Amino acid sequence: MDLTGNTILVTGGGSGIGRGLAEALHRAGNRVVIAGRRRGALQAVADANPGIEYRQLDLAEPDSITRLAAELISSTPGLNVLVNNAGVMHTEDLRTGATALAEIAEATVTVNLLGPMRLTAALLPTLLGQPRAAIVNVTSALAFVPKTSAPSYSATKAALHAYTQSLRHKLRGTRVQVIEIIPPRVETDMLTGQDPGPDTMPLDYFVAETMSLLRNDPDAAEIVVEAAKRVRYAARDGHYEAVFDLVNP
């Protein structure tokens, strides 16, 4: 993926990793559109970064996805990069068996998995028509070693990883590159109320290392910062059980 001269949509661009990536891509010389549910957060990013545009999007609502895709196809015909970043994470205790757990799981699957799949499907014809294009899916190291207090989140990220692999295979030979960004535990609003812990990576460091990896290897299929490697490659390196215990003390 070339890091300049693109027109990029970043979902969940109002905060956290989405905002960090959107701002870095904007500074690199791209036209960036951010999308999310909270107009105030989106406006704050746009105000702080003249030139970044924003649209409202609720990934839990298929109609919202359809409307955004149609509007972007009309207003930004040069759109050639989709960054599926938006997501939700909830703490769950699977021992309770409460009805609320099923509702949390359904909401998490809808936003974290079905949302990116629906948005990708809606924009794929446009991306395929560009001279060069990319789909960037932001998953998580927890796709590879789950956190038992966030089982639905971990499961959706594992599923998004599988979907990304399938999409990459199906789009081989086209002009659309498929990239998976696999963050470790990053210091964002998603951790509000939790102890960040010593293994949490500052957001600025994560964004800087991610951009560096993209720049140094524009053909990369996966972007794995150093702090995520132990978890991402736990099974391959033969220490899955030890890493599982570290993730779930």
CSV table of N, CA and C in Angstrom, one decimal, residues 56-199:
chain,number,residue,atom,x,y,z
A,56,GLN,N,-21.2,10.5,9.5
A,56,GLN,CA,-21.7,9.6,10.6
A,56,GLN,C,-22.1,8.2,10.1
A,57,LEU,N,-21.8,7.2,10.9
A,57,LEU,CA,-22.0,5.8,10.6
A,57,LEU,C,-22.3,5.0,11.8
A,58,ASP,N,-23.3,4.2,11.8
A,58,ASP,CA,-23.6,3.3,12.8
A,58,ASP,C,-23.5,1.9,12.2
A,59,LEU,N,-22.4,1.2,12.5
A,59,LEU,CA,-22.1,-0.2,12.0
A,59,LEU,C,-23.2,-1.2,12.4
A,60,ALA,N,-23.9,-0.9,13.5
A,60,ALA,CA,-25.0,-1.8,14.0
A,60,ALA,C,-26.2,-1.7,13.1
A,61,GLU,N,-26.3,-0.7,12.2
A,61,GLU,CA,-27.5,-0.5,11.4
A,61,GLU,C,-27.1,-0.7,9.9
A,62,PRO,N,-27.6,-1.8,9.3
A,62,PRO,CA,-27.3,-2.0,7.9
A,62,PRO,C,-27.7,-0.8,7.0
A,63,ASP,N,-28.8,-0.1,7.3
A,63,ASP,CA,-29.2,1.0,6.5
A,63,ASP,C,-28.2,2.1,6.5
A,64,SER,N,-27.6,2.3,7.7
A,64,SER,CA,-26.5,3.4,7.9
A,64,SER,C,-25.3,3.0,7.0
A,65,ILE,N,-25.0,1.8,6.9
A,65,ILE,CA,-23.8,1.4,6.1
A,65,ILE,C,-24.2,1.6,4.6
A,66,THR,N,-25.4,1.2,4.2
A,66,THR,CA,-25.8,1.4,2.8
A,66,THR,C,-25.8,2.9,2.4
A,67,ARG,N,-26.3,3.7,3.3
A,67,ARG,CA,-26.4,5.2,3.0
A,67,ARG,C,-25.0,5.8,2.9
A,68,LEU,N,-24.1,5.4,3.8
A,68,LEU,CA,-22.7,5.9,3.8
A,68,LEU,C,-22.0,5.5,2.5
A,69,ALA,N,-22.1,4.2,2.1
A,69,ALA,CA,-21.5,3.7,0.9
A,69,ALA,C,-22.0,4.5,-0.3
A,70,ALA,N,-23.3,4.7,-0.4
A,70,ALA,CA,-23.9,5.4,-1.6
A,70,ALA,C,-23.4,6.8,-1.6
A,71,GLU,N,-23.3,7.5,-0.5
A,71,GLU,CA,-22.9,8.9,-0.4
A,71,GLU,C,-21.5,9.0,-0.8
A,72,LEU,N,-20.6,8.1,-0.3
A,72,LEU,CA,-19.2,8.2,-0.6
A,72,LEU,C,-18.9,7.8,-2.1
A,73,ILE,N,-19.6,6.9,-2.6
A,73,ILE,CA,-19.5,6.5,-4.1
A,73,ILE,C,-19.8,7.8,-4.9
A,74,SER,N,-20.8,8.5,-4.5
A,74,SER,CA,-21.2,9.7,-5.2
A,74,SER,C,-20.3,10.9,-5.0
A,75,SER,N,-19.9,11.1,-3.7
A,75,SER,CA,-19.1,12.4,-3.4
A,75,SER,C,-17.6,12.2,-3.5
A,76,THR,N,-17.1,11.0,-3.3
A,76,THR,CA,-15.7,10.7,-3.4
A,76,THR,C,-15.4,9.6,-4.3
A,77,PRO,N,-15.5,9.8,-5.6
A,77,PRO,CA,-15.3,8.7,-6.6
A,77,PRO,C,-13.9,8.1,-6.6
A,78,GLY,N,-12.9,8.9,-6.0
A,78,GLY,CA,-11.6,8.4,-5.9
A,78,GLY,C,-11.3,7.5,-4.7
A,79,LEU,N,-12.3,7.2,-3.9
A,79,LEU,CA,-12.0,6.4,-2.7
A,79,LEU,C,-11.3,5.1,-3.1
A,80,ASN,N,-10.2,4.9,-2.6
A,80,ASN,CA,-9.4,3.7,-2.9
A,80,ASN,C,-8.9,2.9,-1.7
A,81,VAL,N,-9.1,3.4,-0.5
A,81,VAL,CA,-8.6,2.6,0.7
A,81,VAL,C,-9.7,2.6,1.7
A,82,LEU,N,-10.1,1.5,2.2
A,82,LEU,CA,-11.0,1.3,3.3
A,82,LEU,C,-10.3,0.8,4.5
A,83,VAL,N,-10.4,1.5,5.6
A,83,VAL,CA,-9.8,1.0,6.9
A,83,VAL,C,-10.9,0.6,7.8
A,84,ASN,N,-11.2,-0.7,8.0
A,84,ASN,CA,-12.2,-1.2,8.9
A,84,ASN,C,-11.6,-1.2,10.3
A,85,ASN,N,-11.8,-0.2,11.1
A,85,ASN,CA,-11.2,-0.1,12.4
A,85,ASN,C,-12.2,-0.1,13.6
A,86,ALA,N,-13.4,0.4,13.3
A,86,ALA,CA,-14.4,0.6,14.4
A,86,ALA,C,-14.7,-0.7,15.1
A,87,GLY,N,-14.9,-0.7,16.4
A,87,GLY,CA,-15.2,-1.9,17.1
A,87,GLY,C,-15.7,-1.6,18.5
A,88,VAL,N,-16.3,-2.6,19.2
A,88,VAL,CA,-16.7,-2.4,20.6
A,88,VAL,C,-16.1,-3.6,21.4
A,89,MET,N,-15.9,-3.3,22.7
A,89,MET,CA,-15.4,-4.4,23.5
A,89,MET,C,-16.1,-4.3,24.9
A,90,HIS,N,-16.7,-5.4,25.3
A,90,HIS,CA,-17.4,-5.5,26.6
A,90,HIS,C,-16.8,-6.5,27.5
A,91,THR,N,-16.8,-6.3,28.8
A,91,THR,CA,-16.4,-7.3,29.7
A,91,THR,C,-17.6,-8.3,30.0
A,92,GLU,N,-17.4,-9.6,30.0
A,92,GLU,CA,-18.4,-10.5,30.1
A,92,GLU,C,-17.9,-11.6,31.1
A,93,ASP,N,-18.9,-12.1,31.9
A,93,ASP,CA,-18.6,-13.3,32.7
A,93,ASP,C,-19.5,-14.4,32.3
A,94,LEU,N,-18.9,-15.4,31.6
A,94,LEU,CA,-19.6,-16.4,30.9
A,94,LEU,C,-20.3,-17.4,32.0
A,95,ARG,N,-19.9,-17.3,33.2
A,95,ARG,CA,-20.5,-18.2,34.2
A,95,ARG,C,-21.9,-17.8,34.6
A,96,THR,N,-22.3,-16.6,34.3
A,96,THR,CA,-23.6,-16.1,34.7
A,96,THR,C,-24.7,-16.7,33.9
A,97,GLY,N,-24.5,-16.9,32.6
A,97,GLY,CA,-25.6,-17.4,31.8
A,97,GLY,C,-26.7,-16.4,31.6
A,98,ALA,N,-26.5,-15.2,31.9
A,98,ALA,CA,-27.6,-14.2,31.8
A,98,ALA,C,-28.0,-13.9,30.4
A,99,THR,N,-29.2,-13.5,30.3
A,99,THR,CA,-29.7,-13.1,28.9
A,99,THR,C,-28.9,-11.9,28.4
A,100,ALA,N,-28.5,-11.0,29.3
A,100,ALA,CA,-27.7,-9.9,28.9
A,100,ALA,C,-26.4,-10.3,28.1
A,101,LEU,N,-25.9,-11.4,28.5
A,101,LEU,CA,-24.7,-11.9,27.8
A,101,LEU,C,-24.9,-12.2,26.3
A,102,ALA,N,-26.1,-12.7,26.0
A,102,ALA,CA,-26.5,-13.0,24.6
A,102,ALA,C,-26.6,-11.7,23.9
A,103,GLU,N,-27.2,-10.7,24.6
A,103,GLU,CA,-27.4,-9.4,23.9
A,103,GLU,C,-26.0,-8.7,23.7
A,104,ILE,N,-25.1,-8.8,24.6
A,104,ILE,CA,-23.7,-8.3,24.4
A,104,ILE,C,-23.0,-9.0,23.2
A,105,ALA,N,-23.1,-10.3,23.2
A,105,ALA,CA,-22.5,-11.1,22.1
A,105,ALA,C,-23.1,-10.7,20.8
A,106,GLU,N,-24.4,-10.6,20.7
A,106,GLU,CA,-25.0,-10.2,19.4
A,106,GLU,C,-24.6,-8.8,19.0
A,107,ALA,N,-24.6,-7.9,19.9
A,107,ALA,CA,-24.2,-6.5,19.6
A,107,ALA,C,-22.7,-6.5,19.1
A,108,THR,N,-21.8,-7.2,19.8
A,108,THR,CA,-20.4,-7.2,19.4
A,108,THR,C,-20.2,-7.8,18.1
A,109,VAL,N,-20.9,-8.9,17.8
A,109,VAL,CA,-20.8,-9.6,16.4
A,109,VAL,C,-21.3,-8.6,15.4
A,110,THR,N,-22.4,-7.9,15.6
A,110,THR,CA,-23.0,-7.0,14.6
A,110,THR,C,-22.0,-5.9,14.3
A,111,VAL,N,-21.4,-5.3,15.3
A,111,VAL,CA,-20.5,-4.2,15.0
A,111,VAL,C,-19.1,-4.6,14.5
A,112,ASN,N,-18.5,-5.6,15.2
A,112,ASN,CA,-17.1,-5.9,15.0
A,112,ASN,C,-16.9,-6.8,13.7
A,113,LEU,N,-17.9,-7.6,13.4
A,113,LEU,CA,-17.7,-8.6,12.3
A,113,LEU,C,-18.7,-8.3,11.1
A,114,LEU,N,-20.0,-8.2,11.4
A,114,LEU,CA,-20.9,-8.0,10.3
A,114,LEU,C,-20.7,-6.6,9.7
A,115,GLY,N,-20.4,-5.6,10.6
A,115,GLY,CA,-20.2,-4.3,10.1
A,115,GLY,C,-19.1,-4.1,9.1
A,116,PRO,N,-17.9,-4.6,9.4
A,116,PRO,CA,-16.9,-4.6,8.3
A,116,PRO,C,-17.2,-5.4,7.1
A,117,MET,N,-17.8,-6.5,7.3
A,117,MET,CA,-18.2,-7.3,6.1
A,117,MET,C,-19.2,-6.6,5.2
A,118,ARG,N,-20.2,-6.0,5.8
A,118,ARG,CA,-21.2,-5.3,5.0
A,118,ARG,C,-20.6,-4.0,4.3
A,119,LEU,N,-19.8,-3.3,5.1
A,119,LEU,CA,-19.2,-2.1,4.5
A,119,LEU,C,-18.2,-2.5,3.3
A,120,THR,N,-17.4,-3.5,3.6
A,120,THR,CA,-16.5,-4.0,2.5
A,120,THR,C,-17.3,-4.4,1.3
A,121,ALA,N,-18.4,-5.2,1.4
A,121,ALA,CA,-19.2,-5.6,0.3
A,121,ALA,C,-19.8,-4.4,-0.4
A,122,ALA,N,-20.2,-3.4,0.3
A,122,ALA,CA,-20.8,-2.2,-0.3
A,122,ALA,C,-19.8,-1.4,-1.2
A,123,LEU,N,-18.6,-1.4,-0.7
A,123,LEU,CA,-17.5,-0.5,-1.3
A,123,LEU,C,-16.6,-1.3,-2.3
A,124,LEU,N,-16.7,-2.6,-2.3
A,124,LEU,CA,-15.7,-3.4,-3.1
A,124,LEU,C,-15.8,-3.1,-4.6
A,125,PRO,N,-17.0,-3.0,-5.2
A,125,PRO,CA,-17.0,-2.7,-6.6
A,125,PRO,C,-16.3,-1.4,-6.9
A,126,THR,N,-16.4,-0.4,-6.1
A,126,THR,CA,-15.7,0.9,-6.3
A,126,THR,C,-14.2,0.7,-6.1
A,127,LEU,N,-13.8,-0.1,-5.1
A,127,LEU,CA,-12.3,-0.3,-4.9
A,127,LEU,C,-11.7,-1.1,-6.1
A,128,LEU,N,-12.5,-2.1,-6.6
A,128,LEU,CA,-12.0,-2.9,-7.7
A,128,LEU,C,-11.8,-2.0,-9.0
A,129,GLY,N,-12.5,-0.9,-9.1
A,129,GLY,CA,-12.5,-0.1,-10.2
A,129,GLY,C,-11.3,1.0,-10.2
A,130,GLN,N,-10.6,1.0,-9.1
A,130,GLN,CA,-9.5,2.0,-8.9
A,130,GLN,C,-8.2,1.4,-9.5
A,131,PRO,N,-7.3,2.3,-9.9
A,131,PRO,CA,-6.0,1.8,-10.4
A,131,PRO,C,-5.2,1.1,-9.3
A,132,ARG,N,-5.4,1.5,-8.1
A,132,ARG,CA,-4.7,0.8,-6.9
A,132,ARG,C,-5.7,1.0,-5.7
A,133,ALA,N,-5.8,0.0,-4.9
A,133,ALA,CA,-6.7,0.1,-3.8
A,133,ALA,C,-6.2,-0.8,-2.7
A,134,ALA,N,-6.8,-0.6,-1.5
A,134,ALA,CA,-6.5,-1.5,-0.3
A,134,ALA,C,-7.7,-1.6,0.6
A,135,ILE,N,-7.8,-2.7,1.2
A,135,ILE,CA,-8.7,-2.9,2.4
A,135,ILE,C,-7.9,-3.2,3.6
A,136,VAL,N,-8.0,-2.4,4.6
A,136,VAL,CA,-7.2,-2.6,5.8
A,136,VAL,C,-8.1,-3.0,7.0
A,137,ASN,N,-8.0,-4.2,7.5
A,137,ASN,CA,-8.8,-4.6,8.6
A,137,ASN,C,-8.0,-4.6,9.9
A,138,VAL,N,-8.5,-3.9,10.9
A,138,VAL,CA,-7.8,-3.8,12.2
A,138,VAL,C,-8.4,-4.9,13.1
A,139,THR,N,-7.6,-5.9,13.4
A,139,THR,CA,-8.1,-7.0,14.2
A,139,THR,C,-7.6,-6.8,15.6
A,140,SER,N,-6.9,-7.8,16.2
A,140,SER,CA,-6.3,-7.7,17.5
A,140,SER,C,-5.5,-8.9,17.8
A,141,ALA,N,-4.5,-8.7,18.6
A,141,ALA,CA,-3.7,-9.9,19.1
A,141,ALA,C,-4.6,-10.9,19.8
A,142,LEU,N,-5.7,-10.4,20.3
A,142,LEU,CA,-6.6,-11.3,21.0
A,142,LEU,C,-7.4,-12.3,20.1
A,143,ALA,N,-7.2,-12.0,18.8
A,143,ALA,CA,-7.7,-13.0,17.8
A,143,ALA,C,-7.0,-14.3,17.8
A,144,PHE,N,-5.8,-14.3,18.4
A,144,PHE,CA,-4.9,-15.4,18.4
A,144,PHE,C,-4.7,-16.1,19.7
A,145,VAL,N,-4.9,-15.3,20.8
A,145,VAL,CA,-5.0,-15.8,22.2
A,145,VAL,C,-6.1,-15.0,22.8
A,146,PRO,N,-7.2,-15.6,23.1
A,146,PRO,CA,-8.4,-14.9,23.6
A,146,PRO,C,-8.2,-14.4,25.0
A,147,LYS,N,-8.9,-13.3,25.3
A,147,LYS,CA,-9.0,-12.8,26.7
A,147,LYS,C,-10.3,-13.3,27.2
A,148,THR,N,-10.3,-14.1,28.3
A,148,THR,CA,-11.5,-14.8,28.7
A,148,THR,C,-12.5,-13.8,29.3
A,149,SER,N,-12.1,-12.6,29.7
A,149,SER,CA,-13.1,-11.6,30.2
A,149,SER,C,-13.7,-10.8,29.1
A,150,ALA,N,-13.2,-11.0,27.9
A,150,ALA,CA,-13.8,-10.4,26.7
A,150,ALA,C,-14.0,-11.4,25.6
A,151,PRO,N,-14.8,-12.5,25.8
A,151,PRO,CA,-14.8,-13.6,24.9
A,151,PRO,C,-15.5,-13.2,23.5
A,152,SER,N,-16.5,-12.4,23.6
A,152,SER,CA,-17.2,-12.0,22.3
A,152,SER,C,-16.2,-11.2,21.5
A,153,TYR,N,-15.6,-10.2,22.1
A,153,TYR,CA,-14.6,-9.4,21.4
A,153,TYR,C,-13.5,-10.3,20.7
A,154,SER,N,-12.9,-11.1,21.5
A,154,SER,CA,-11.9,-12.0,21.0
A,154,SER,C,-12.4,-12.9,19.9
A,155,ALA,N,-13.6,-13.4,20.0
A,155,ALA,CA,-14.1,-14.2,19.0
A,155,ALA,C,-14.4,-13.5,17.7
A,156,THR,N,-14.9,-12.2,17.8
A,156,THR,CA,-15.1,-11.5,16.6
A,156,THR,C,-13.8,-11.1,15.9
A,157,LYS,N,-12.8,-10.8,16.6
A,157,LYS,CA,-11.5,-10.5,16.0
A,157,LYS,C,-10.9,-11.7,15.3
A,158,ALA,N,-11.1,-12.9,15.9
A,158,ALA,CA,-10.6,-14.1,15.3
A,158,ALA,C,-11.4,-14.4,14.0
A,159,ALA,N,-12.7,-14.1,14.0
A,159,ALA,CA,-13.5,-14.3,12.8
A,159,ALA,C,-13.1,-13.3,11.8
A,160,LEU,N,-12.8,-12.0,12.2
A,160,LEU,CA,-12.4,-11.0,11.2
A,160,LEU,C,-11.0,-11.4,10.6
A,161,HIS,N,-10.2,-12.0,11.4
A,161,HIS,CA,-8.9,-12.5,10.8
A,161,HIS,C,-9.1,-13.5,9.7
A,162,ALA,N,-10.0,-14.5,10.0
A,162,ALA,CA,-10.4,-15.5,9.0
A,162,ALA,C,-11.0,-14.9,7.8
A,163,TYR,N,-11.9,-14.0,8.0
A,163,TYR,CA,-12.5,-13.3,6.8
A,163,TYR,C,-11.5,-12.5,6.0
A,164,THR,N,-10.5,-11.9,6.7
A,164,THR,CA,-9.5,-11.2,6.0
A,164,THR,C,-8.6,-12.1,5.1
A,165,GLN,N,-8.3,-13.2,5.7
A,165,GLN,CA,-7.5,-14.2,4.9
A,165,GLN,C,-8.3,-14.7,3.7
A,166,SER,N,-9.6,-14.9,3.8
A,166,SER,CA,-10.4,-15.4,2.7
A,166,SER,C,-10.5,-14.3,1.7
A,167,LEU,N,-10.7,-13.0,2.1
A,167,LEU,CA,-10.8,-11.9,1.2
A,167,LEU,C,-9.5,-11.7,0.4
A,168,ARG,N,-8.4,-11.8,1.1
A,168,ARG,CA,-7.1,-11.7,0.4
A,168,ARG,C,-6.9,-12.7,-0.7
A,169,HIS,N,-7.3,-13.9,-0.4
A,169,HIS,CA,-7.2,-15.0,-1.3
A,169,HIS,C,-8.1,-14.8,-2.5
A,170,LYS,N,-9.3,-14.4,-2.3
A,170,LYS,CA,-10.3,-14.1,-3.4
A,170,LYS,C,-9.9,-13.0,-4.3
A,171,LEU,N,-9.2,-12.0,-3.7
A,171,LEU,CA,-8.8,-10.8,-4.4
A,171,LEU,C,-7.4,-10.8,-5.0
A,172,ARG,N,-6.8,-12.0,-4.9
A,172,ARG,CA,-5.4,-12.1,-5.5
A,172,ARG,C,-5.6,-11.9,-7.0
A,173,GLY,N,-4.6,-11.2,-7.5
A,173,GLY,CA,-4.6,-11.0,-9.0
A,173,GLY,C,-5.4,-9.7,-9.3
A,174,THR,N,-6.1,-9.1,-8.4
A,174,THR,CA,-6.8,-7.8,-8.6
A,174,THR,C,-5.9,-6.7,-8.1
A,175,ARG,N,-6.4,-5.5,-8.3
A,175,ARG,CA,-5.6,-4.3,-7.8
A,175,ARG,C,-5.9,-4.0,-6.4
A,176,VAL,N,-6.7,-4.8,-5.7
A,176,VAL,CA,-7.0,-4.5,-4.3
A,176,VAL,C,-6.1,-5.3,-3.3
A,177,GLN,N,-5.3,-4.6,-2.6
A,177,GLN,CA,-4.5,-5.3,-1.6
A,177,GLN,C,-5.3,-5.4,-0.3
A,178,VAL,N,-5.1,-6.5,0.4
A,178,VAL,CA,-5.8,-6.7,1.7
A,178,VAL,C,-4.8,-6.9,2.8
A,179,ILE,N,-4.9,-6.0,3.8
A,179,ILE,CA,-3.9,-5.9,4.9
A,179,ILE,C,-4.6,-6.1,6.2
A,180,GLU,N,-4.0,-6.8,7.1
A,180,GLU,CA,-4.5,-6.9,8.5
A,180,GLU,C,-3.5,-6.3,9.4
A,181,ILE,N,-4.0,-5.3,10.2
A,181,ILE,CA,-3.3,-4.7,11.3
A,181,ILE,C,-3.7,-5.4,12.6
A,182,ILE,N,-2.7,-5.9,13.3
A,182,ILE,CA,-2.9,-6.7,14.5
A,182,ILE,C,-2.4,-6.0,15.7
A,183,PRO,N,-3.1,-5.1,16.4
A,183,PRO,CA,-2.6,-4.4,17.5
A,183,PRO,C,-2.5,-5.2,18.8
A,184,PRO,N,-1.5,-4.9,19.6
A,184,PRO,CA,-1.5,-5.4,21.0
A,184,PRO,C,-2.5,-4.7,21.8
A,185,ARG,N,-2.3,-4.7,23.1
A,185,ARG,CA,-3.1,-3.9,24.0
A,185,ARG,C,-2.6,-2.5,23.9
A,186,VAL,N,-3.4,-1.6,23.4
A,186,VAL,CA,-3.1,-0.2,23.2
A,186,VAL,C,-3.8,0.7,24.1
A,187,GLU,N,-3.2,1.8,24.6
A,187,GLU,CA,-3.8,2.7,25.5
A,187,GLU,C,-4.8,3.6,24.8
A,188,THR,N,-6.1,3.3,24.8
A,188,THR,CA,-7.2,4.0,24.2
A,188,THR,C,-8.3,4.1,25.1
A,189,ASP,N,-9.4,4.8,24.6
A,189,ASP,CA,-10.6,4.9,25.4
A,189,ASP,C,-11.3,3.6,25.7
A,190,MET,N,-10.9,2.6,24.9
A,190,MET,CA,-11.5,1.2,25.2
A,190,MET,C,-11.1,0.7,26.5
A,191,LEU,N,-10.0,1.2,27.1
A,191,LEU,CA,-9.5,0.7,28.4
A,191,LEU,C,-9.9,1.6,29.5
A,192,THR,N,-10.8,2.5,29.3
A,192,THR,CA,-11.3,3.4,30.3
A,192,THR,C,-11.8,2.6,31.5
A,193,GLY,N,-11.3,2.9,32.7
A,193,GLY,CA,-11.8,2.2,33.9
A,193,GLY,C,-10.9,1.0,34.2
A,194,GLN,N,-10.0,0.6,33.3
A,194,GLN,CA,-9.2,-0.5,33.6
A,194,GLN,C,-7.7,-0.1,33.9
A,195,ASP,N,-7.0,-0.9,34.6
A,195,ASP,CA,-5.6,-0.7,34.8
A,195,ASP,C,-4.8,-1.0,33.5
A,196,PRO,N,-4.2,0.1,32.9
A,196,PRO,CA,-3.5,-0.2,31.7
A,196,PRO,C,-2.5,-1.3,31.8
A,197,GLY,N,-1.7,-1.3,32.9
A,197,GLY,CA,-0.8,-2.4,33.0
A,197,GLY,C,0.5,-2.1,32.3
A,198,PRO,N,1.6,-2.8,32.6
A,198,PRO,CA,2.9,-2.5,32.0
A,198,PRO,C,3.0,-2.9,30.5
A,199,ASP,N,2.1,-3.8,30.1
A,199,ASP,CA,2.2,-4.3,28.7
A,199,ASP,C,1.4,-3.5,27.7
